Amino acid sequence: MVDLFQYLPNYYDNIREFQELISAEEEEIGLLQNDIDELLEQFHIDTATWGLSYWERICGIPVDESKPIDQRRSVIKSELRGIGTVTVELVKNVAEAYYNGQVEVTEQPSIYTVKIKFVSKLGVPPNLADIQNALREIIPAHLAINFEFSYLLIRDIHNAMTLSQLQATTLDKFAGGA
């Protein structure tokens, strides 16, 4: 909260009416400062909440407020990263923006294919359709896109640990190992 008394002469400290007036103004200035801070958060994709719909309109993305905020942010980041010449690095950046994890991109020109492998997390990403749409927009139409996912296989568990070790371990430990 703002302390307006520090900007005023000391003789106002003993006037009750003035103290009430300044206290009310301090409260309003505090609320205004909070509103300004919240507005400024909307200018950055990582902190935006209600401002995501504006970002989506700027990027030409359909506004879908039923999606989780982190997925909406990923779509916006991907759209902004997807501007420029299509390179393996660009495809990787776009896919990682949606996935929030590590992705390997491999060109396979002899079979007109680009392989996208999700390596840092197990399973299929929850927003795979968004990733597919974004990559289809930037990858030339004559190239196919193949997706590979990492899974926890029984052989990995059987050879690596006992049942008690498995129960004490999170699945994140195995990401990228499959």
Coordinates of C-alpha atoms in Angstrom, one line a residue:
M1 CA 0.0 0.0 0.0
V2 CA 1.2 3.5 -0.7
D3 CA 2.1 5.8 2.2
L4 CA 1.0 9.3 1.2
F5 CA 1.9 10.8 4.6
Q6 CA 5.6 10.5 3.7
Y7 CA 5.0 13.2 1.0
L8 CA 3.2 15.6 3.3
P9 CA 4.4 18.0 6.0
N10 CA 4.2 16.7 9.6
Y11 CA 1.6 19.2 10.8
Y12 CA -1.1 17.2 8.8
D13 CA -0.4 14.1 11.1
N14 CA -2.5 15.5 13.9
I15 CA -5.6 16.5 11.8
R16 CA -8.1 13.6 12.1
E17 CA -10.2 14.6 9.0
F18 CA -7.0 14.8 6.9
Q19 CA -5.9 11.4 8.2
E20 CA -9.2 9.9 7.1
L21 CA -9.0 11.6 3.7
I22 CA -5.4 10.4 3.1
S23 CA -6.3 6.9 4.3
A24 CA -9.2 6.7 1.8
E25 CA -7.0 8.0 -1.0
E26 CA -4.2 5.5 -0.1
E27 CA -6.7 2.6 -0.4
E28 CA -7.9 3.8 -3.9
I29 CA -4.3 4.4 -5.1
G30 CA -3.5 0.8 -3.9
L31 CA -6.5 -0.6 -5.9
L32 CA -5.4 1.4 -8.9
Q33 CA -1.9 0.1 -8.6
N34 CA -3.2 -3.5 -8.5
D35 CA -5.3 -2.9 -11.6
I36 CA -2.2 -1.4 -13.4
D37 CA -0.1 -4.4 -12.4
E38 CA -2.8 -6.8 -13.6
L39 CA -3.0 -5.0 -16.9
L40 CA 0.7 -5.1 -17.4
E41 CA 0.7 -8.8 -16.9
Q42 CA -1.5 -9.2 -20.0
F43 CA 1.3 -7.8 -22.2
H44 CA 3.4 -11.0 -21.5
I45 CA 2.1 -14.4 -22.7
D46 CA 3.6 -16.2 -19.7
T47 CA 1.6 -14.0 -17.2
A48 CA -1.5 -13.2 -19.2
T49 CA -4.9 -14.6 -18.1
W50 CA -7.9 -12.7 -19.4
G51 CA -5.7 -11.0 -22.0
L52 CA -5.0 -14.4 -23.8
S53 CA -8.1 -13.8 -26.0
Y54 CA -6.5 -10.7 -27.3
W55 CA -3.3 -12.5 -28.1
E56 CA -5.3 -15.3 -29.8
R57 CA -7.1 -12.7 -32.0
I58 CA -3.8 -11.0 -32.9
C59 CA -2.3 -14.4 -33.9
G60 CA -5.4 -15.5 -35.8
I61 CA -6.1 -18.3 -33.4
P62 CA -9.8 -19.2 -32.6
V63 CA -10.5 -18.2 -29.0
D64 CA -11.4 -21.3 -26.9
E65 CA -11.7 -20.3 -23.2
S66 CA -12.6 -23.9 -22.3
K67 CA -9.0 -24.9 -22.9
P68 CA -6.5 -24.8 -20.0
I69 CA -4.5 -21.5 -19.8
D70 CA -1.2 -23.3 -20.2
Q71 CA -2.4 -24.9 -23.5
R72 CA -3.7 -21.6 -24.8
R73 CA -0.3 -19.9 -24.0
S74 CA 1.5 -22.8 -25.8
V75 CA -0.6 -22.2 -28.9
I76 CA 0.1 -18.5 -28.9
K77 CA 3.9 -19.0 -28.3
S78 CA 4.0 -21.5 -31.1
E79 CA 2.2 -19.2 -33.5
L80 CA 4.6 -16.4 -32.8
R81 CA 7.6 -18.7 -33.1
G82 CA 6.3 -20.2 -36.4
I83 CA 7.1 -17.1 -38.4
G84 CA 10.0 -17.4 -40.9
T85 CA 11.7 -19.9 -43.1
V86 CA 10.8 -23.5 -42.2
T87 CA 13.9 -25.2 -40.7
V88 CA 14.4 -28.2 -38.4
E89 CA 15.0 -25.7 -35.5
L90 CA 11.8 -23.8 -36.3
V91 CA 9.7 -27.0 -36.3
K92 CA 11.4 -28.0 -33.0
N93 CA 10.7 -24.7 -31.4
V94 CA 7.0 -24.8 -32.5
A95 CA 6.5 -28.3 -31.3
E96 CA 8.3 -27.7 -27.9
A97 CA 6.2 -24.6 -27.4
Y98 CA 3.1 -26.7 -27.4
Y99 CA 4.6 -29.8 -25.7
N100 CA 6.4 -27.9 -22.9
G101 CA 9.1 -30.6 -23.1
Q102 CA 11.9 -31.8 -25.3
V103 CA 11.3 -32.8 -28.9
E104 CA 13.6 -34.4 -31.6
V105 CA 12.9 -33.5 -35.2
T106 CA 14.4 -35.6 -38.0
E107 CA 14.1 -34.9 -41.7
Q108 CA 13.6 -37.9 -43.9
P109 CA 13.8 -36.4 -47.4
S110 CA 14.0 -39.7 -49.3
I111 CA 10.5 -40.6 -48.1
Y112 CA 9.2 -36.9 -47.9
T113 CA 8.6 -37.1 -44.2
V114 CA 9.4 -35.1 -41.0
K115 CA 9.6 -37.2 -37.8
I116 CA 8.6 -35.5 -34.5
K117 CA 9.7 -37.6 -31.5
F118 CA 8.5 -36.5 -28.0
V119 CA 11.3 -37.5 -25.7
S120 CA 11.1 -35.8 -22.3
K121 CA 7.7 -36.9 -21.2
L122 CA 5.8 -40.2 -21.5
G123 CA 2.6 -40.8 -23.5
V124 CA 0.7 -38.6 -25.9
P125 CA 0.6 -34.9 -25.2
P126 CA -2.9 -33.7 -24.1
N127 CA -2.9 -31.0 -26.9
L128 CA -1.7 -33.2 -29.7
A129 CA -4.4 -31.8 -32.1
D130 CA -3.1 -28.3 -31.5
I131 CA 0.5 -29.4 -32.2
Q132 CA -0.5 -31.2 -35.4
N133 CA -2.4 -28.1 -36.6
A134 CA 0.4 -25.8 -35.9
L135 CA 3.0 -28.0 -37.6
R136 CA 0.7 -28.6 -40.6
E137 CA 0.6 -24.8 -41.0
I138 CA 4.3 -24.4 -41.2
I139 CA 5.6 -27.6 -42.8
P140 CA 5.3 -27.7 -46.6
A141 CA 2.2 -29.7 -47.7
H142 CA 4.2 -32.2 -49.7
L143 CA 5.9 -33.5 -46.5
A144 CA 4.2 -36.1 -44.2
I145 CA 4.5 -35.7 -40.5
N146 CA 5.1 -38.8 -38.3
F147 CA 4.8 -38.6 -34.6
E148 CA 6.6 -40.8 -32.1
F149 CA 5.9 -41.0 -28.4
S150 CA 7.8 -42.4 -25.5
Y151 CA 6.1 -45.0 -23.2
L152 CA 7.2 -46.9 -20.2
L153 CA 7.6 -50.5 -21.3
I154 CA 7.4 -53.6 -19.1
R155 CA 10.9 -54.7 -20.1
D156 CA 12.3 -51.3 -18.8
I157 CA 10.6 -51.9 -15.5
H158 CA 11.5 -55.6 -15.2
N159 CA 15.2 -55.1 -15.9
A160 CA 15.6 -51.9 -13.9
M161 CA 13.9 -52.3 -10.6
T162 CA 11.9 -54.2 -8.0
L163 CA 8.2 -53.7 -7.3
S164 CA 9.0 -51.6 -4.1
Q165 CA 11.4 -49.4 -6.1
L166 CA 8.7 -49.0 -8.8
Q167 CA 6.1 -47.9 -6.3
A168 CA 8.4 -45.3 -4.8
T169 CA 9.3 -43.8 -8.2
T170 CA 7.5 -41.3 -10.4
L171 CA 7.0 -41.9 -14.1
D172 CA 9.1 -38.8 -14.9
K173 CA 12.3 -40.8 -14.1
F174 CA 11.6 -43.0 -17.2
A175 CA 10.9 -40.2 -19.6
G176 CA 13.2 -40.4 -22.6
G177 CA 14.3 -43.9 -21.7
A178 CA 11.8 -45.7 -23.8

